[in-house]
Amino acid sequence: MTPVHGAIQLIELGAIILALGLLGAVAFRFSISAIPLYLLAGLAFGIGGILPLTTSEEFVSLGAEVGVILLLFTLGLEYTADELVGTLRTSAPVGLLDLVLNAAPGVITALVLGWGPVAAVALGGITYVTSSGITAKVVGDLGWLGNRETPAVLSVLVFEDLAMAAYLPILTTLLAGAGLAAGAMSLAVAGGTITVILFIALRHGTLVGRFASSPNEEVLLLKVLGLTLLVAGVAQQLQVSAAVGAFLVGIALSGPLAHNARRVLEPLRDLFAAVFFVFFGLQTDPRQLPPVLGIAALLAVIGVATKVATGWWAARRAGVGPSGRLRAGAALISRGEFNIVIAGLAVSGGIGGKLGPLAAAYVLILAVAGPLLARGAEPLARLLRRRTIGTTQPVACTVAHDSVEASNEIP
């Protein structure tokens, strides 16, 4: 690397981080999520944007991967292994409903457009899976981590990520035209990897905690970060989502160690999470979006409805009130990292055509709309509840009802 090239790279990185800080300040000033601003900034300075970046793509790409990993790791710190297993045991019906409701629109659209069965499988995956990274960020930003509906949301995300561990090898096999044996082998490797990581988290979480713990914050940061990235990388190498590996590492850590790990990693998580959202926008060429915006918008509207229905039912099964059900549904709306990975696989496999731009437009709409709708979910639920109760009860009773429901939804 020449000194000039290195200087330009530092200037670009500094400008990116400074711009993120300014956008974050704007979002804080107006009490909105910064995610849509990060995405639009990436769109403006990415492929086909007004001022494309030239030297920092590699760092931003790697930083984006680290951002997703840290988002899911810190989300895993909120729950114990026993809570995870208990939630997964009861979430299978919701997970299957989520799969049917949200994959069907993509499959049907691809078949109607005549793109063929392999493209239908790809587009079904794109419309199905929620962005774990964006959802984790939204839940944290809005202070919903302690709400009663959050475990239900988490169970849907985990079910989807585990479903992706089975789906991605199957899609790769279909795209490559490989035989049944190759597909079965990839699926077996993915399933075995998840089983091993989950077994260690459940049975030997204490040993993992002892290994990672340290009274020195610098040592604790290096140990926990290194372990998380190592496990995530191994998981991804074995055809499993890196996010799933990082999430299970977070599950394995508990007690004071989890609290300390969260505290020392939060600044890094916030930095790289912002880079992830910018990177997503950077990879989208705005010139390819207009021809597919109509279809993408229609799929997005359907996707909002189906995800809200999924979250509503998941929270209802957990005994959560209407406000919490609406929050759960709104938290699941965003699409992001997995959806783009699937679209990239389809394009590289030669079946992209308009699928790539359609996926980009679809994900961009919901990645921007998701955090905004999540922020408006609770005020909307409160307004609807008061209007409904106000027609049959005095105001005092309405206030009492709100207080009771709030106490039921937040531990």
Tab-separated table of C-alpha atoms in Angstrom:
chain	number	residue	atom	x	y	z
A	1	MET	CA	0.000	0.000	0.000
A	2	THR	CA	1.439	3.354	-1.032
A	3	PRO	CA	1.396	6.286	1.414
A	4	VAL	CA	-1.077	8.126	-0.832
A	5	HIS	CA	-3.410	5.119	-0.988
A	6	GLY	CA	-3.185	4.686	2.783
A	7	ALA	CA	-3.968	8.353	3.340
A	8	ILE	CA	-7.032	8.201	1.074
A	9	GLN	CA	-8.245	5.093	2.907
A	10	LEU	CA	-7.888	6.818	6.274
A	11	ILE	CA	-9.700	9.881	4.949
A	12	GLU	CA	-12.609	7.744	3.678
A	13	LEU	CA	-12.843	5.777	6.925
A	14	GLY	CA	-12.707	8.934	8.988
A	15	ALA	CA	-15.388	10.545	6.835
A	16	ILE	CA	-17.617	7.459	7.124
A	17	ILE	CA	-17.343	7.293	10.906
A	18	LEU	CA	-17.793	11.050	11.317
A	19	ALA	CA	-20.850	10.974	9.039
A	20	LEU	CA	-22.288	8.124	11.121
A	21	GLY	CA	-21.815	10.217	14.236
A	22	LEU	CA	-23.588	13.200	12.677
A	23	LEU	CA	-26.466	11.026	11.443
A	24	GLY	CA	-26.729	9.452	14.875
A	25	ALA	CA	-26.923	12.909	16.417
A	26	VAL	CA	-29.756	13.847	14.045
A	27	ALA	CA	-31.611	10.647	14.920
A	28	PHE	CA	-31.135	11.304	18.645
A	29	ARG	CA	-32.312	14.885	18.262
A	30	PHE	CA	-35.598	13.800	16.686
A	31	SER	CA	-35.961	10.603	18.788
A	32	ILE	CA	-35.945	8.251	15.797
A	33	SER	CA	-33.908	5.181	14.902
A	34	ALA	CA	-30.656	5.941	13.094
A	35	ILE	CA	-30.880	2.782	10.964
A	36	PRO	CA	-32.822	4.317	8.032
A	37	LEU	CA	-30.373	7.230	7.915
A	38	TYR	CA	-27.404	4.833	7.820
A	39	LEU	CA	-29.016	2.847	5.001
A	40	LEU	CA	-29.781	5.934	2.913
A	41	ALA	CA	-26.235	7.221	3.440
A	42	GLY	CA	-24.867	3.950	2.114
A	43	LEU	CA	-27.190	4.193	-0.878
A	44	ALA	CA	-25.932	7.710	-1.636
A	45	PHE	CA	-22.238	6.774	-1.498
A	46	GLY	CA	-22.339	3.241	-2.898
A	47	ILE	CA	-22.541	1.721	-6.375
A	48	GLY	CA	-24.200	4.254	-8.656
A	49	GLY	CA	-24.465	6.818	-5.870
A	50	ILE	CA	-23.542	10.477	-5.969
A	51	LEU	CA	-19.982	9.925	-4.667
A	52	PRO	CA	-18.927	6.232	-4.609
A	53	LEU	CA	-16.202	5.200	-2.169
A	54	THR	CA	-12.995	3.971	-3.785
A	55	THR	CA	-10.572	2.485	-1.251
A	56	SER	CA	-12.360	1.402	1.930
A	57	GLU	CA	-14.717	-1.303	0.590
A	58	GLU	CA	-12.754	-4.201	2.112
A	59	PHE	CA	-12.737	-2.710	5.603
A	60	VAL	CA	-16.409	-1.776	5.434
A	61	SER	CA	-17.312	-5.288	4.220
A	62	LEU	CA	-15.435	-6.977	7.063
A	63	GLY	CA	-16.742	-4.436	9.556
A	64	ALA	CA	-20.290	-5.207	8.433
A	65	GLU	CA	-19.808	-8.908	9.178
A	66	VAL	CA	-18.387	-8.092	12.611
A	67	GLY	CA	-21.351	-5.795	13.254
A	68	VAL	CA	-23.929	-8.539	12.696
A	69	ILE	CA	-21.905	-10.962	14.821
A	70	LEU	CA	-21.689	-8.529	17.751
A	71	LEU	CA	-25.380	-7.620	17.516
A	72	LEU	CA	-26.384	-11.268	17.826
A	73	PHE	CA	-23.783	-11.994	20.491
A	74	THR	CA	-25.036	-9.222	22.759
A	75	LEU	CA	-28.617	-10.348	22.159
A	76	GLY	CA	-27.621	-13.853	23.256
A	77	LEU	CA	-26.198	-12.421	26.485
A	78	GLU	CA	-29.745	-11.493	27.532
A	79	TYR	CA	-30.848	-15.131	27.855
A	80	THR	CA	-29.698	-18.360	29.450
A	81	ALA	CA	-29.340	-21.698	27.683
A	82	ASP	CA	-32.320	-23.129	29.580
A	83	GLU	CA	-34.495	-20.208	28.476
A	84	LEU	CA	-33.425	-20.771	24.870
A	85	VAL	CA	-34.271	-24.467	24.879
A	86	GLY	CA	-37.603	-23.872	26.603
A	87	THR	CA	-38.494	-21.167	24.107
A	88	LEU	CA	-37.524	-23.277	21.084
A	89	ARG	CA	-39.624	-26.199	22.322
A	90	THR	CA	-42.732	-24.044	22.399
A	91	SER	CA	-41.989	-21.957	19.292
A	92	ALA	CA	-42.224	-24.657	16.607
A	93	PRO	CA	-45.867	-23.862	15.673
A	94	VAL	CA	-45.072	-20.138	15.419
A	95	GLY	CA	-41.912	-20.853	13.440
A	96	LEU	CA	-43.772	-23.003	10.940
A	97	LEU	CA	-46.505	-20.383	10.575
A	98	ASP	CA	-43.825	-17.758	10.015
A	99	LEU	CA	-42.250	-19.933	7.314
A	100	VAL	CA	-45.507	-20.516	5.438
A	101	LEU	CA	-46.844	-16.953	5.674
A	102	ASN	CA	-43.641	-15.230	4.650
A	103	ALA	CA	-42.042	-17.618	2.149
A	104	ALA	CA	-45.252	-18.151	0.150
A	105	PRO	CA	-45.437	-14.613	-1.334
A	106	GLY	CA	-41.907	-14.900	-2.738
A	107	VAL	CA	-42.459	-18.376	-4.140
A	108	ILE	CA	-45.753	-17.405	-5.776
A	109	THR	CA	-44.311	-14.184	-7.234
A	110	ALA	CA	-41.353	-15.963	-8.856
A	111	LEU	CA	-43.606	-18.647	-10.367
A	112	VAL	CA	-46.111	-16.084	-11.674
A	113	LEU	CA	-43.288	-14.094	-13.285
A	114	GLY	CA	-42.018	-17.300	-14.947
A	115	TRP	CA	-38.613	-17.319	-13.271
A	116	GLY	CA	-38.678	-21.067	-12.547
A	117	PRO	CA	-38.669	-23.268	-9.416
A	118	VAL	CA	-35.074	-22.561	-8.321
A	119	ALA	CA	-35.689	-18.800	-8.427
A	120	ALA	CA	-38.935	-19.443	-6.518
A	121	VAL	CA	-36.978	-21.180	-3.746
A	122	ALA	CA	-34.542	-18.250	-3.651
A	123	LEU	CA	-37.208	-15.520	-3.601
A	124	GLY	CA	-39.163	-17.455	-0.980
A	125	GLY	CA	-36.120	-17.338	1.283
A	126	ILE	CA	-35.693	-13.617	0.620
A	127	THR	CA	-39.269	-12.790	1.664
A	128	TYR	CA	-39.175	-15.218	4.608
A	129	VAL	CA	-36.321	-14.340	6.897
A	130	THR	CA	-36.210	-11.330	9.244
A	131	SER	CA	-33.027	-9.318	9.698
A	132	SER	CA	-31.686	-10.463	13.066
A	133	GLY	CA	-29.184	-7.606	13.066
A	134	ILE	CA	-31.726	-4.839	12.494
A	135	THR	CA	-34.236	-6.390	14.898
A	136	ALA	CA	-31.606	-6.696	17.628
A	137	LYS	CA	-30.663	-3.050	17.116
A	138	VAL	CA	-34.294	-1.875	17.139
A	139	VAL	CA	-35.166	-3.843	20.274
A	140	GLY	CA	-32.132	-2.400	22.049
A	141	ASP	CA	-32.673	1.177	20.848
A	142	LEU	CA	-36.335	1.215	21.883
A	143	GLY	CA	-35.675	-0.302	25.307
A	144	TRP	CA	-37.709	-3.455	24.657
A	145	LEU	CA	-35.148	-5.980	25.931
A	146	GLY	CA	-36.952	-6.383	29.248
A	147	ASN	CA	-40.451	-6.674	27.758
A	148	ARG	CA	-42.417	-9.887	28.005
A	149	GLU	CA	-42.834	-10.164	24.244
A	150	THR	CA	-39.078	-10.069	23.575
A	151	PRO	CA	-38.467	-13.810	24.243
A	152	ALA	CA	-41.248	-14.572	21.740
A	153	VAL	CA	-39.548	-12.343	19.156
A	154	LEU	CA	-36.234	-13.978	19.950
A	155	SER	CA	-37.689	-17.464	19.490
A	156	VAL	CA	-38.868	-16.523	15.989
A	157	LEU	CA	-35.427	-15.132	15.110
A	158	VAL	CA	-33.648	-18.234	16.399
A	159	PHE	CA	-36.055	-20.520	14.548
A	160	GLU	CA	-35.418	-18.559	11.342
A	161	ASP	CA	-31.643	-18.626	11.776
A	162	LEU	CA	-31.721	-22.376	12.380
A	163	ALA	CA	-33.981	-22.762	9.349
A	164	MET	CA	-31.382	-20.829	7.338
A	165	ALA	CA	-28.760	-23.361	8.443
A	166	ALA	CA	-30.825	-25.996	6.613
A	167	TYR	CA	-32.006	-23.755	3.765
A	168	LEU	CA	-28.697	-22.312	2.552
A	169	PRO	CA	-27.036	-25.696	1.805
A	170	ILE	CA	-30.192	-26.793	-0.033
A	171	LEU	CA	-30.299	-23.596	-2.112
A	172	THR	CA	-26.578	-23.842	-2.890
A	173	THR	CA	-27.069	-27.416	-4.064
A	174	LEU	CA	-29.998	-26.436	-6.285
A	175	LEU	CA	-28.054	-23.542	-7.803
A	176	ALA	CA	-25.064	-25.766	-8.513
A	177	GLY	CA	-27.207	-28.547	-9.937
A	178	ALA	CA	-25.536	-31.003	-7.546
A	179	GLY	CA	-27.025	-34.337	-6.617
A	180	LEU	CA	-29.064	-35.389	-3.613
A	181	ALA	CA	-26.043	-36.894	-1.840
A	182	ALA	CA	-24.100	-33.604	-1.900
A	183	GLY	CA	-27.085	-31.697	-0.566
A	184	ALA	CA	-27.659	-34.222	2.209
A	185	MET	CA	-23.993	-34.048	3.221
A	186	SER	CA	-24.050	-30.220	3.443
A	187	LEU	CA	-27.219	-30.363	5.513
A	188	ALA	CA	-25.748	-32.981	7.853
A	189	VAL	CA	-22.616	-30.890	8.428
A	190	ALA	CA	-24.697	-27.794	9.218
A	191	GLY	CA	-26.955	-29.689	11.623
A	192	GLY	CA	-24.006	-31.328	13.369
A	193	THR	CA	-22.265	-27.978	13.852
A	194	ILE	CA	-25.345	-26.410	15.452
A	195	THR	CA	-25.775	-29.430	17.719
A	196	VAL	CA	-22.166	-29.279	18.944
A	197	ILE	CA	-22.255	-25.526	19.649
A	198	LEU	CA	-25.624	-25.784	21.397
A	199	PHE	CA	-24.437	-28.780	23.473
A	200	ILE	CA	-21.373	-26.852	24.652
A	201	ALA	CA	-23.536	-23.838	25.497
A	202	LEU	CA	-25.997	-25.972	27.466
A	203	ARG	CA	-23.702	-28.437	29.227
A	204	HIS	CA	-20.409	-26.606	29.508
A	205	GLY	CA	-21.379	-22.954	29.644
A	206	THR	CA	-19.708	-22.646	33.063
A	207	LEU	CA	-16.374	-23.790	31.631
A	208	VAL	CA	-16.705	-21.335	28.763
A	209	GLY	CA	-17.423	-18.586	31.271
A	210	ARG	CA	-14.372	-19.467	33.367
A	211	PHE	CA	-12.179	-19.425	30.281
A	212	ALA	CA	-13.437	-16.027	29.125
A	213	SER	CA	-13.640	-14.250	32.489
A	214	SER	CA	-10.967	-11.843	33.720
A	215	PRO	CA	-10.842	-9.066	36.326
A	216	ASN	CA	-9.005	-6.904	33.778
A	217	GLU	CA	-11.343	-5.220	31.280
A	218	GLU	CA	-8.784	-5.216	28.460
A	219	VAL	CA	-8.174	-8.959	28.816
A	220	LEU	CA	-11.920	-9.616	29.104
A	221	LEU	CA	-12.585	-7.639	25.900
A	222	LEU	CA	-9.916	-9.498	23.938
A	223	LYS	CA	-10.966	-12.928	25.201
A	224	VAL	CA	-14.676	-12.505	24.612
A	225	LEU	CA	-14.302	-10.786	21.239
A	226	GLY	CA	-11.776	-13.343	20.041
A	227	LEU	CA	-13.896	-16.288	21.168
A	228	THR	CA	-17.029	-14.860	19.545
A	229	LEU	CA	-15.357	-14.177	16.186
A	230	LEU	CA	-13.607	-17.572	16.249
A	231	VAL	CA	-16.800	-19.541	16.851
A	232	ALA	CA	-18.726	-17.434	14.330
A	233	GLY	CA	-16.054	-18.043	11.694
A	234	VAL	CA	-15.956	-21.784	12.305
A	235	ALA	CA	-19.749	-21.947	12.156
A	236	GLN	CA	-19.813	-20.073	8.842
A	237	GLN	CA	-17.063	-22.293	7.416
A	238	LEU	CA	-19.241	-25.312	8.241
A	239	GLN	CA	-22.263	-23.923	6.349
A	240	VAL	CA	-23.944	-22.439	9.440
A	241	SER	CA	-24.751	-18.764	9.916
A	242	ALA	CA	-22.006	-16.882	11.739
A	243	ALA	CA	-24.835	-15.061	13.557
A	244	VAL	CA	-26.100	-18.361	14.997
A	245	GLY	CA	-22.623	-19.207	16.295
A	246	ALA	CA	-22.212	-15.776	17.892
A	247	PHE	CA	-25.685	-15.934	19.426
A	248	LEU	CA	-24.929	-19.293	21.050
A	249	VAL	CA	-21.647	-17.972	22.477
A	250	GLY	CA	-23.681	-15.199	24.115
A	251	ILE	CA	-26.087	-17.809	25.485
A	252	ALA	CA	-23.149	-19.724	27.020
A	253	LEU	CA	-22.077	-16.699	29.089
A	254	SER	CA	-24.224	-15.774	32.072
A	255	GLY	CA	-24.304	-13.923	35.361
A	256	PRO	CA	-21.840	-11.098	36.148
A	257	LEU	CA	-19.645	-12.178	33.214
A	258	ALA	CA	-22.476	-11.506	30.751
A	259	HIS	CA	-23.024	-8.062	32.277
A	260	ASN	CA	-19.321	-7.176	32.103
A	261	ALA	CA	-18.953	-8.547	28.567
A	262	ARG	CA	-21.925	-6.493	27.390
A	263	ARG	CA	-20.502	-3.348	28.957
A	264	VAL	CA	-17.033	-3.623	27.386
A	265	LEU	CA	-18.316	-4.689	23.957
A	266	GLU	CA	-21.173	-2.194	23.550
A	267	PRO	CA	-19.012	0.575	21.991
A	268	LEU	CA	-17.558	-1.852	19.439
A	269	ARG	CA	-21.000	-3.285	18.740
A	270	ASP	CA	-22.476	0.148	18.087
A	271	LEU	CA	-19.622	1.121	15.742
A	272	PHE	CA	-19.640	-2.037	13.629
A	273	ALA	CA	-23.435	-2.308	13.628
A	274	ALA	CA	-23.588	1.161	12.069
A	275	VAL	CA	-20.993	0.052	9.503
A	276	PHE	CA	-23.175	-2.963	8.658
A	277	PHE	CA	-26.183	-0.807	7.826
A	278	VAL	CA	-24.055	1.526	5.707
A	279	PHE	CA	-22.501	-1.437	3.889
A	280	PHE	CA	-25.932	-2.741	2.953
A	281	GLY	CA	-26.749	0.559	1.300
A	282	LEU	CA	-23.344	0.682	-0.406
A	283	GLN	CA	-24.038	-2.619	-2.180
A	284	THR	CA	-27.286	-1.382	-3.726
A	285	ASP	CA	-27.202	0.384	-7.107
A	286	PRO	CA	-30.096	2.899	-7.054
A	287	ARG	CA	-30.259	2.908	-10.876
A	288	GLN	CA	-31.525	-0.694	-10.917
A	289	LEU	CA	-34.363	-0.111	-8.472
A	290	PRO	CA	-37.064	1.824	-10.427
A	291	PRO	CA	-38.119	-1.021	-12.807
A	292	VAL	CA	-38.886	-3.385	-9.907
A	293	LEU	CA	-40.181	-0.920	-7.319
A	294	GLY	CA	-43.846	-1.766	-7.951
A	295	ILE	CA	-43.420	-5.491	-7.317
A	296	ALA	CA	-41.055	-4.820	-4.412
A	297	ALA	CA	-43.536	-2.423	-2.783
A	298	LEU	CA	-46.369	-4.938	-3.113
A	299	LEU	CA	-44.240	-7.695	-1.585
A	300	ALA	CA	-43.190	-5.291	1.175
A	301	VAL	CA	-46.800	-4.489	2.100
A	302	ILE	CA	-47.586	-8.203	2.221
A	303	GLY	CA	-44.398	-8.787	4.223
A	304	VAL	CA	-45.401	-6.210	6.832
A	305	ALA	CA	-48.807	-7.842	7.253
A	306	THR	CA	-47.450	-11.399	7.516
A	307	LYS	CA	-44.697	-10.504	9.980
A	308	VAL	CA	-47.087	-8.532	12.182
A	309	ALA	CA	-49.419	-11.550	12.148
A	310	THR	CA	-46.511	-13.825	13.114
A	311	GLY	CA	-45.349	-11.601	15.973
A	312	TRP	CA	-48.910	-11.015	17.174
A	313	TRP	CA	-49.609	-14.732	17.439
A	314	ALA	CA	-46.210	-15.486	19.011
A	315	ALA	CA	-46.733	-12.862	21.716
A	316	ARG	CA	-50.334	-13.913	22.255
A	317	ARG	CA	-49.197	-17.493	22.924
A	318	ALA	CA	-46.843	-16.040	25.539
A	319	GLY	CA	-49.753	-14.303	27.299
A	320	VAL	CA	-48.737	-10.769	26.257
A	321	GLY	CA	-51.300	-7.959	25.865
A	322	PRO	CA	-52.225	-6.202	22.593
A	323	SER	CA	-49.512	-3.526	22.837
A	324	GLY	CA	-46.823	-6.149	23.282
A	325	ARG	CA	-48.253	-8.220	20.427
A	326	LEU	CA	-48.064	-5.238	18.100
A	327	ARG	CA	-44.521	-4.484	19.243
A	328	ALA	CA	-43.536	-8.096	18.574
A	329	GLY	CA	-44.953	-7.959	15.066
A	330	ALA	CA	-43.322	-4.626	14.297
A	331	ALA	CA	-39.944	-5.864	15.545
A	332	LEU	CA	-39.985	-8.669	12.961
A	333	ILE	CA	-40.703	-6.514	9.892
A	334	SER	CA	-37.151	-5.599	8.856
A	335	ARG	CA	-35.247	-7.632	6.261
A	336	GLY	CA	-31.487	-7.391	5.832
A	337	GLU	CA	-28.359	-9.508	5.899
A	338	PHE	CA	-29.646	-13.026	5.123
A	339	ASN	CA	-31.918	-11.727	2.375
A	340	ILE	CA	-29.009	-10.096	0.577
A	341	VAL	CA	-26.870	-13.223	1.015
A	342	ILE	CA	-29.610	-15.312	-0.619
A	343	ALA	CA	-29.968	-12.840	-3.497
A	344	GLY	CA	-26.197	-12.845	-3.972
A	345	LEU	CA	-26.149	-16.631	-4.176
A	346	ALA	CA	-28.946	-16.571	-6.753
A	347	VAL	CA	-27.188	-13.963	-8.902
A	348	SER	CA	-23.840	-15.779	-8.756
A	349	GLY	CA	-25.660	-19.013	-9.608
A	350	GLY	CA	-26.878	-17.503	-12.865
A	351	ILE	CA	-30.589	-17.132	-12.078
A	352	GLY	CA	-30.443	-13.512	-10.942
A	353	GLY	CA	-31.977	-11.534	-13.792
A	354	LYS	CA	-34.303	-9.076	-12.102
A	355	LEU	CA	-34.259	-11.075	-8.868
A	356	GLY	CA	-31.185	-9.218	-7.579
A	357	PRO	CA	-32.601	-5.682	-7.987
A	358	LEU	CA	-36.020	-6.871	-6.766
A	359	ALA	CA	-34.452	-8.304	-3.619
A	360	ALA	CA	-32.448	-5.116	-3.071
A	361	ALA	CA	-35.525	-2.894	-3.451
A	362	TYR	CA	-37.627	-5.176	-1.224
A	363	VAL	CA	-35.024	-5.321	1.533
A	364	LEU	CA	-34.284	-1.611	1.351
A	365	ILE	CA	-37.976	-0.728	1.727
A	366	LEU	CA	-38.417	-2.971	4.765
A	367	ALA	CA	-35.022	-2.145	6.280
A	368	VAL	CA	-36.060	1.513	6.316
A	369	ALA	CA	-39.748	0.969	7.140
A	370	GLY	CA	-39.151	-1.645	9.851
A	371	PRO	CA	-37.486	0.599	12.470
A	372	LEU	CA	-39.936	3.432	11.722
A	373	LEU	CA	-42.985	1.176	12.108
A	374	ALA	CA	-41.510	-0.337	15.272
A	375	ARG	CA	-41.190	3.104	16.826
A	376	GLY	CA	-44.835	3.858	16.027
A	377	ALA	CA	-46.172	0.477	17.191
A	378	GLU	CA	-46.647	1.274	20.866
A	379	PRO	CA	-48.296	4.711	20.423
A	380	LEU	CA	-50.616	3.186	17.817
A	381	ALA	CA	-51.593	0.313	20.085
A	382	ARG	CA	-52.234	2.707	22.964
A	383	LEU	CA	-54.396	4.950	20.779
A	384	LEU	CA	-56.469	2.078	19.423
A	385	ARG	CA	-56.907	0.608	22.894
A	386	ARG	CA	-58.092	3.903	24.350
A	387	ARG	CA	-60.542	4.458	21.507
A	388	THR	CA	-61.946	0.958	21.932
A	389	ILE	CA	-62.253	1.135	25.705
A	390	GLY	CA	-63.405	4.759	25.638
A	391	THR	CA	-66.617	3.765	23.878
A	392	THR	CA	-67.641	1.505	26.757
A	393	GLN	CA	-65.793	2.744	29.856
A	394	PRO	CA	-65.143	6.055	31.651
A	395	VAL	CA	-61.723	7.659	31.286
A	396	ALA	CA	-60.661	6.585	34.766
A	397	CYS	CA	-61.326	2.964	33.866
A	398	THR	CA	-59.325	3.390	30.664
A	399	VAL	CA	-56.334	4.696	32.584
A	400	ALA	CA	-56.624	1.825	35.038
A	401	HIS	CA	-56.777	-0.672	32.163
A	402	ASP	CA	-53.624	0.841	30.615
A	403	SER	CA	-51.805	0.570	33.925
A	404	VAL	CA	-52.809	-3.065	34.399
A	405	GLU	CA	-51.766	-4.029	30.860
A	406	ALA	CA	-48.437	-2.221	31.230
A	407	SER	CA	-47.745	-4.101	34.461
A	408	ASN	CA	-48.578	-7.365	32.690
A	409	GLU	CA	-46.283	-6.682	29.744
A	410	ILE	CA	-43.155	-5.502	31.521
A	411	PRO	CA	-41.640	-7.652	34.248
